[in-house]
mmCIF file of C-alpha atoms in Angstrom:
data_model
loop_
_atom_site.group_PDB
_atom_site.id
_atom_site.type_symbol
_atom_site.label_atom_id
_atom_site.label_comp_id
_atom_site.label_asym_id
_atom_site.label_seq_id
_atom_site.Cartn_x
_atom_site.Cartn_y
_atom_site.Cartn_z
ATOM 1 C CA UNK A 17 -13.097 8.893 -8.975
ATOM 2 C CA UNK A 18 -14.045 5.947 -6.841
ATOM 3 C CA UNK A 19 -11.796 4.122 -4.412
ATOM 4 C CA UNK A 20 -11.480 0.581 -3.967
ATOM 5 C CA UNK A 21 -10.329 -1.617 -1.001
ATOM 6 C CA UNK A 22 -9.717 -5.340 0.140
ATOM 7 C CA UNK A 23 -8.052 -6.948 3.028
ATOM 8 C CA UNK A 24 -8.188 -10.869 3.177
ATOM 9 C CA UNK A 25 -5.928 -13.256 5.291
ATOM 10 C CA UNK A 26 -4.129 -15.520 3.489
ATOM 11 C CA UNK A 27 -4.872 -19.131 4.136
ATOM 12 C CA UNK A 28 -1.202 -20.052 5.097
ATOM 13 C CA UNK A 29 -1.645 -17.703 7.797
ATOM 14 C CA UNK A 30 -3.898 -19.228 10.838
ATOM 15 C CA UNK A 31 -4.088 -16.373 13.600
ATOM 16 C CA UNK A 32 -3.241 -12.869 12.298
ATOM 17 C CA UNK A 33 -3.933 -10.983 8.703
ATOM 18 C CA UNK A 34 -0.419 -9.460 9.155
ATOM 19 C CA UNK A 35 -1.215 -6.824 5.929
ATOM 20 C CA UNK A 36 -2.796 -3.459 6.239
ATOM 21 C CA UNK A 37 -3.658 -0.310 4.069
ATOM 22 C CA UNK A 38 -4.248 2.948 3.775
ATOM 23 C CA UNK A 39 -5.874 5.925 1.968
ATOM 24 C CA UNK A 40 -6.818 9.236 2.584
ATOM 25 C CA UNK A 41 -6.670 13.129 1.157
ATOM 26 C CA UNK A 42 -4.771 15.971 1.714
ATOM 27 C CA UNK A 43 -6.868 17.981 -0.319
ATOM 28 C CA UNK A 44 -9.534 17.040 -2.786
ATOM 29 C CA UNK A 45 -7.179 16.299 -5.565
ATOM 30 C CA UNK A 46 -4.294 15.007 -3.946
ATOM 31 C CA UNK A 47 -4.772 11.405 -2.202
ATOM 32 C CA UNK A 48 -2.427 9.139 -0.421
ATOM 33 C CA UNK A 49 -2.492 5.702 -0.734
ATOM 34 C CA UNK A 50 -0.438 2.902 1.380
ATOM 35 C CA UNK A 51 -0.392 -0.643 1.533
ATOM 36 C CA UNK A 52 2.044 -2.865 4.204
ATOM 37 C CA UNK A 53 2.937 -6.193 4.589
ATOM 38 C CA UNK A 54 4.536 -7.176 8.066
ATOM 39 C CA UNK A 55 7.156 -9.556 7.666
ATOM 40 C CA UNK A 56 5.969 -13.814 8.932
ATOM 41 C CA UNK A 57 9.349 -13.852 10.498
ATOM 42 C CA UNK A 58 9.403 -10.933 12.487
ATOM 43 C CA UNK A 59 7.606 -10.778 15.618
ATOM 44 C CA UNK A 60 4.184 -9.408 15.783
ATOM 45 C CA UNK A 61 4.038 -8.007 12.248
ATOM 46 C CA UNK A 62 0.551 -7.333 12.220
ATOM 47 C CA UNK A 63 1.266 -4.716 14.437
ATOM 48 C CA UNK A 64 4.009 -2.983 12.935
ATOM 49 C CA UNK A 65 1.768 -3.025 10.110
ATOM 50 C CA UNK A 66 -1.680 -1.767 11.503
ATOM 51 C CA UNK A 67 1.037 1.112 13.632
ATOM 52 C CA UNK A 68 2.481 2.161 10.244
ATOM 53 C CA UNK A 69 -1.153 3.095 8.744
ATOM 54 C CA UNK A 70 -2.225 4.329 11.802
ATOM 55 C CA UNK A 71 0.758 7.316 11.713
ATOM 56 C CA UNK A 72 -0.397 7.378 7.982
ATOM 57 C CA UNK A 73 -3.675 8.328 8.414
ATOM 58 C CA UNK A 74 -2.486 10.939 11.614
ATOM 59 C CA UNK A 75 -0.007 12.503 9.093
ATOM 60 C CA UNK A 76 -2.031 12.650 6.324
ATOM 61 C CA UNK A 77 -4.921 14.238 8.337
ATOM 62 C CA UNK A 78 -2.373 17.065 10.136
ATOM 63 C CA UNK A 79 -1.044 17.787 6.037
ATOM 64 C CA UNK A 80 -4.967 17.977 5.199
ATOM 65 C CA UNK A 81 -4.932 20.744 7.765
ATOM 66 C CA UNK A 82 -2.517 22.385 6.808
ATOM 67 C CA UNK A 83 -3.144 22.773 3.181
ATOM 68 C CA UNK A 84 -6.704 24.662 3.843
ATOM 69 C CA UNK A 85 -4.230 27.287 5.491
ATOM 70 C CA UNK A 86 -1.602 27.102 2.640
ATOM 71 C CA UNK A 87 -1.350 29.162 -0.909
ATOM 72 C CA UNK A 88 1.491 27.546 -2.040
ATOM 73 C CA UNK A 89 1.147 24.587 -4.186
ATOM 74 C CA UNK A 90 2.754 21.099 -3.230
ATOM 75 C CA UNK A 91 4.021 18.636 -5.521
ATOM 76 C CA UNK A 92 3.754 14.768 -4.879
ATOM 77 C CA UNK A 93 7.362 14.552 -4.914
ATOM 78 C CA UNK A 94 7.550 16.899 -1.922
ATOM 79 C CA UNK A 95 4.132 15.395 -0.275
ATOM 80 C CA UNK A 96 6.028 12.200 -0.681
ATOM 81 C CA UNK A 97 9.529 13.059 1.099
ATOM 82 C CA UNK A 98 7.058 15.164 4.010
ATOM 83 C CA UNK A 99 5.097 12.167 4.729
ATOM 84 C CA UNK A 100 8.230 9.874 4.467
ATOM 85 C CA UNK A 101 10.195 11.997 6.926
ATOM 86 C CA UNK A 102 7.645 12.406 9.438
ATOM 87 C CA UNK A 103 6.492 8.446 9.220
ATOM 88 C CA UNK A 104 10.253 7.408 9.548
ATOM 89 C CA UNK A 105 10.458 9.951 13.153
ATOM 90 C CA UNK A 106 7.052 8.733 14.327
ATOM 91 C CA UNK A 107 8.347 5.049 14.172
ATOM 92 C CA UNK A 108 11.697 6.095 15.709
ATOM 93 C CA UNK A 109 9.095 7.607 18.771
ATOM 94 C CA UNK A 110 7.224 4.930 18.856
ATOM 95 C CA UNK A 111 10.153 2.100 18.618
ATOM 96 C CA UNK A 112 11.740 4.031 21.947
ATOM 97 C CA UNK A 113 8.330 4.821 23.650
ATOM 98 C CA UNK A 114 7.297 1.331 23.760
ATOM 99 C CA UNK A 115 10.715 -0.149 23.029
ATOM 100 C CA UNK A 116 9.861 -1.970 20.534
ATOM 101 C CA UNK A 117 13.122 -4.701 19.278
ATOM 102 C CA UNK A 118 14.185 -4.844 15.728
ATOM 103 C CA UNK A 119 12.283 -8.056 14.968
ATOM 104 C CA UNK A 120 9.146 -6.167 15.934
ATOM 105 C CA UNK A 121 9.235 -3.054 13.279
ATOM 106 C CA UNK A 122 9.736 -5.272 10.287
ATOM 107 C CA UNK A 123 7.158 -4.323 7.454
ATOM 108 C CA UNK A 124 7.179 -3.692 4.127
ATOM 109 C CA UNK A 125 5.346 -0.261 2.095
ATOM 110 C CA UNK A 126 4.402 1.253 -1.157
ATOM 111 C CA UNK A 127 3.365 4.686 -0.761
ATOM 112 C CA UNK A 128 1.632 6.793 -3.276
ATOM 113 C CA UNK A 129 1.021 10.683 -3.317
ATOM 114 C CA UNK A 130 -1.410 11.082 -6.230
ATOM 115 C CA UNK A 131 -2.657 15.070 -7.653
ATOM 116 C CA UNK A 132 -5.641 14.279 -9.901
ATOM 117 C CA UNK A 133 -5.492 18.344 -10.834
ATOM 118 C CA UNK A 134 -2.070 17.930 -12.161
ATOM 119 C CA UNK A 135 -2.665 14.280 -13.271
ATOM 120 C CA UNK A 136 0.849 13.295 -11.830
ATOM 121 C CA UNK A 137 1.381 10.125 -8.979
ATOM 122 C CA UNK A 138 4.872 8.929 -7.631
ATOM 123 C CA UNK A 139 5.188 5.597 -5.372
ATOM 124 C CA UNK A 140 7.615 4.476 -2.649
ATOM 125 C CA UNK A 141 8.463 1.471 -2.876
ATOM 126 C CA UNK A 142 10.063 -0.768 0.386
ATOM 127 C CA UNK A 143 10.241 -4.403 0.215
ATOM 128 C CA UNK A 144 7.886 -6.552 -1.897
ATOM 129 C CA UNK A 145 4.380 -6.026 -3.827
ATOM 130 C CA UNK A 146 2.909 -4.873 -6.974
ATOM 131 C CA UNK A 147 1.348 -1.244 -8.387
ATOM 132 C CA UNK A 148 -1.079 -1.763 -11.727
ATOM 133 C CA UNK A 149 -1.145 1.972 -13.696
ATOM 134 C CA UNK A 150 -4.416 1.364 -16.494
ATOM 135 C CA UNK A 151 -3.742 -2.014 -16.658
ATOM 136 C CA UNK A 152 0.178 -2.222 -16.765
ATOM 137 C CA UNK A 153 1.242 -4.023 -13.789
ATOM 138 C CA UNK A 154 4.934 -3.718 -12.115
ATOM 139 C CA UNK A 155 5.653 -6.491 -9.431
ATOM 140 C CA UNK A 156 8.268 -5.569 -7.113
ATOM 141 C CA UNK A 157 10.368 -9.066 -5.819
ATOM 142 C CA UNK A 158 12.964 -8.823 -3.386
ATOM 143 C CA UNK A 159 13.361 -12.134 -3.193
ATOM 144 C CA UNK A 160 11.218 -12.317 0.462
ATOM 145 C CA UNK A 161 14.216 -10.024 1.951
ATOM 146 C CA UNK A 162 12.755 -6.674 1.759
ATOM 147 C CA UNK A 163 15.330 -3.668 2.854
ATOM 148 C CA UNK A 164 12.393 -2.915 5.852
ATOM 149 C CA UNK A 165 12.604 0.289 6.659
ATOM 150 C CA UNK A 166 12.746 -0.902 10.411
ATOM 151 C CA UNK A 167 16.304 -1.681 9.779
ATOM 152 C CA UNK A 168 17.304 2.002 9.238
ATOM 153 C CA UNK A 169 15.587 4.262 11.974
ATOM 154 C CA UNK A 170 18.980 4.669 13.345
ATOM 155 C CA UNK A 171 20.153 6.415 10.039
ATOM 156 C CA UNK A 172 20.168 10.225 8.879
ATOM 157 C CA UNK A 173 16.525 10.476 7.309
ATOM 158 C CA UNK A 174 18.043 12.246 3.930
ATOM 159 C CA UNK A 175 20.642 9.395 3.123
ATOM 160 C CA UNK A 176 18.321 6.892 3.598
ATOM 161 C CA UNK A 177 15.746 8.319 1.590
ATOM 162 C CA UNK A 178 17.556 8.914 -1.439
ATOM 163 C CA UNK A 179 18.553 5.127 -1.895
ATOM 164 C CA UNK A 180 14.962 4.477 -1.632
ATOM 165 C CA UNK A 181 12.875 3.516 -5.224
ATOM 166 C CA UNK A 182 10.926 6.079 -6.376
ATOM 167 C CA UNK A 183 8.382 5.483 -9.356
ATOM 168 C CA UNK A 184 6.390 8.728 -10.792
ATOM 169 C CA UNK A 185 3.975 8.201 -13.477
ATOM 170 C CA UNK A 186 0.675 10.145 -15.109
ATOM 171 C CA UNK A 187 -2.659 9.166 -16.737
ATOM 172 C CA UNK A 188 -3.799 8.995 -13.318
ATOM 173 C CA UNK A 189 -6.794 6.207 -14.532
ATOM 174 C CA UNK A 190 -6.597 2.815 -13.238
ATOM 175 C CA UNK A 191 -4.213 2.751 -10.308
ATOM 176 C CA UNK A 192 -3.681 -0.333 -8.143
ATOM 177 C CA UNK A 193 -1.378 -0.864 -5.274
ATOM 178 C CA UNK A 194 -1.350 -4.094 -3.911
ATOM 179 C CA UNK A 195 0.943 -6.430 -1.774
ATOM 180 C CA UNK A 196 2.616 -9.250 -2.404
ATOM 181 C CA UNK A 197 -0.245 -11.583 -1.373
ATOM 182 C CA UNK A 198 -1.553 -10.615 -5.274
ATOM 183 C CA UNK A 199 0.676 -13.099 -6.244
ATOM 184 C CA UNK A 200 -0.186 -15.818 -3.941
ATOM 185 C CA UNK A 201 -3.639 -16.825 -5.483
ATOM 186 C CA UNK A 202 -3.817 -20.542 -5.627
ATOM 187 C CA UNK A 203 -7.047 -23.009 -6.447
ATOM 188 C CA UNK A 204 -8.072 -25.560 -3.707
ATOM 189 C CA UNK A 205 -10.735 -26.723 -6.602
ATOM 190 C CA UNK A 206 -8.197 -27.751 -9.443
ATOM 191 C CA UNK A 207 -11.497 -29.036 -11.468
ATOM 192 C CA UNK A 208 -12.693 -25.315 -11.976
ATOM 193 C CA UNK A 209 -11.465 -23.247 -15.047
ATOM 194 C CA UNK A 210 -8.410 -21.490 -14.053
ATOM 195 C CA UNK A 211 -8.983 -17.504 -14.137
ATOM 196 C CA UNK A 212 -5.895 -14.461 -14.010
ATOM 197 C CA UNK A 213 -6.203 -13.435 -10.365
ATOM 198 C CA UNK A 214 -3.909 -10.306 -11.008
ATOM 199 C CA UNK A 215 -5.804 -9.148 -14.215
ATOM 200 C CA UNK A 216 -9.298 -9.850 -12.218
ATOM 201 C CA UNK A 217 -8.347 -7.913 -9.156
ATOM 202 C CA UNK A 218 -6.520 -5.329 -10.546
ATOM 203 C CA UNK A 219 -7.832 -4.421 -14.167
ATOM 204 C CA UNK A 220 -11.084 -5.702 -14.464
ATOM 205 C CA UNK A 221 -14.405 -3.124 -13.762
ATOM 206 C CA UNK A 222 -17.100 -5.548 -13.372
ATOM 207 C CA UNK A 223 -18.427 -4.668 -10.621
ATOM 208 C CA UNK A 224 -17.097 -1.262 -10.257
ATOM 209 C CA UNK A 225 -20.898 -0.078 -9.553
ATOM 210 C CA UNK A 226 -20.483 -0.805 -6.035
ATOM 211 C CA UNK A 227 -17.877 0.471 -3.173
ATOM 212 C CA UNK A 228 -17.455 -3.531 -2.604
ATOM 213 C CA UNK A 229 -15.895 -4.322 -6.092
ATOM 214 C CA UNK A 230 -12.982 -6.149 -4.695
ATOM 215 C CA UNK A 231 -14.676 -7.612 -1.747
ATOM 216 C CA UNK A 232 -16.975 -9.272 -3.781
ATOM 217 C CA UNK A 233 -14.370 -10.325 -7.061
ATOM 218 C CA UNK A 234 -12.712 -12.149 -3.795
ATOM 219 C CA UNK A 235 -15.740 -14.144 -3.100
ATOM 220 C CA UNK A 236 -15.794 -14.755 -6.560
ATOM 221 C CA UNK A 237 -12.354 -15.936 -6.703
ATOM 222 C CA UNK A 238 -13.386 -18.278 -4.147
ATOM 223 C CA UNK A 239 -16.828 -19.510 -4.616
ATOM 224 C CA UNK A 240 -16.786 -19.460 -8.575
ATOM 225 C CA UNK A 241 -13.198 -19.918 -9.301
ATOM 226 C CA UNK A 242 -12.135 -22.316 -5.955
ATOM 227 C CA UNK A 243 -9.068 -19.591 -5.640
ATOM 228 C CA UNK A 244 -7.694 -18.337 -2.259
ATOM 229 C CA UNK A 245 -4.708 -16.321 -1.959
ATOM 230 C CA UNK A 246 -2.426 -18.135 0.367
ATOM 231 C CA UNK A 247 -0.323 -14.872 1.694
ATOM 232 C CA UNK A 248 -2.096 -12.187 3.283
ATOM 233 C CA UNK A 249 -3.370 -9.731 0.247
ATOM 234 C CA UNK A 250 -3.879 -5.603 0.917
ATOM 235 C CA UNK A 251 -4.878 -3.942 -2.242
ATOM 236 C CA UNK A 252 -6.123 -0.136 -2.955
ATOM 237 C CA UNK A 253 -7.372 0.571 -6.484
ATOM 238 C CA UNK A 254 -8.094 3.970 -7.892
ATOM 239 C CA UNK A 255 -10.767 3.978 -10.510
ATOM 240 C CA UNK A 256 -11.407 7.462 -13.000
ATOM 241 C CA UNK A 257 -14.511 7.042 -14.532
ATOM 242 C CA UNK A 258 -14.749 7.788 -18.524
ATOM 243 C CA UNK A 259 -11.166 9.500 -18.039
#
């Protein structure tokens, strides 16, 4: 299975790519995947962004620990409300170590817990952005007023969870999460051939060869195709080889 990444600021946004993403293992069938999208109107939001995939990776690393000491076997659904839990009290620290204000912990996130071994993924979805499963993409629109999760932190964990979207799917093959940025693709060249941004980024395998496959379909974008996504873009793609 190779792993796929791309972070590009959008060209409507001048100082600060306020998108970020994550991936890592708990085990080596079981991956976690993130991507975040810090609100233009809050205050800072590439740093409530950058913060949540920071406690990501810290989380996923302590689970990764813990599973080489564990015999019992973990579903995605369970890695899923763990990781959840423990993000939602980190920000809660972190909002009162640093007292951070409201405006300040404003992003959206899609989180995925993925087994390969049991071929079963579910996603978390909060606010805005888009998930491709072997080539059938889902675009999540709030209508730019996402439900951030920064607005709840005062809230019993459980009751708050359980309103959340949950998606669980299988046929782990082609799996893309993305932002909403995916969406944003627009050509500054309106003489070139127009080309499916989506379908390019997110379905597409030329170029799979190489760990820069969405870097460089990007660039293409750009220098072939005179397309630039106009919102910051975060995108993760999964990619199973001949099944």
């Amino acid at each position: 299975m190779n792993i796929y990444t791309t972070l590009q600021r959008g060209t409507y946004h001048l100082n600060n790519c306020e998108d970020y993403l994550f991936h890592g293992n708990i085990n080596p069938h079981t991956f976690v995947a993130a991507v975040m999208d810090g609100c233009t109107m809050g205050t800072d939001s590439h740093l409530i962004s950058t913060l949540t995939g920071k406690l990501l990776r810290k989380i996923v690393k302590a689970k990764g620990y813990d599973d080489l000491r564990s015999l019992v076997n973990i579903s995605p659904e369970e890695h899923l409300q763990d990781i959840t839990r423990q993000l939602f009290a980190e920000l809660n620290a972190l909002r009162n170590q640093i007292q951070l204000d409201r405006n300040e912990l404003l992003t959206t996130l899609l989180l995925m817990v993925a087994d390969y071994k049991a071929d079963k993924a579910i996603l978390l979805v909060i606010g805005d952005g888009a998930i491709s499963i072997n080539g059938h993409v889902s675009i999540f629109d709030r209508d730019n007023k996402p439900d951030y999760i920064g607005y709840h932190l005062s809230e019993h964990f459980d009751s708050w969870y359980q309103r959340q979207y949950r998606m669980a799917f299988s046929n782990l093959l082609d799996i893309s999460l993305a932002t909403d940025g995916i969406t944003s693709f627009k050509p500054f060249n309106p003489a070139v051939a127009p080309i499916d941004a989506i379908r390019f980024l997110l379905m597409d395998q030329e170029k799979s060869e190489s760990d820069e496959m969405l870097n460089m379909k990007c660039k293409t974008l750009e220098h072939v195709y005179g397309m630039l996504p106009t919102d910051d873009l975060a995108i993760v793609r999964f990619l199973r080889k001949n099944g």
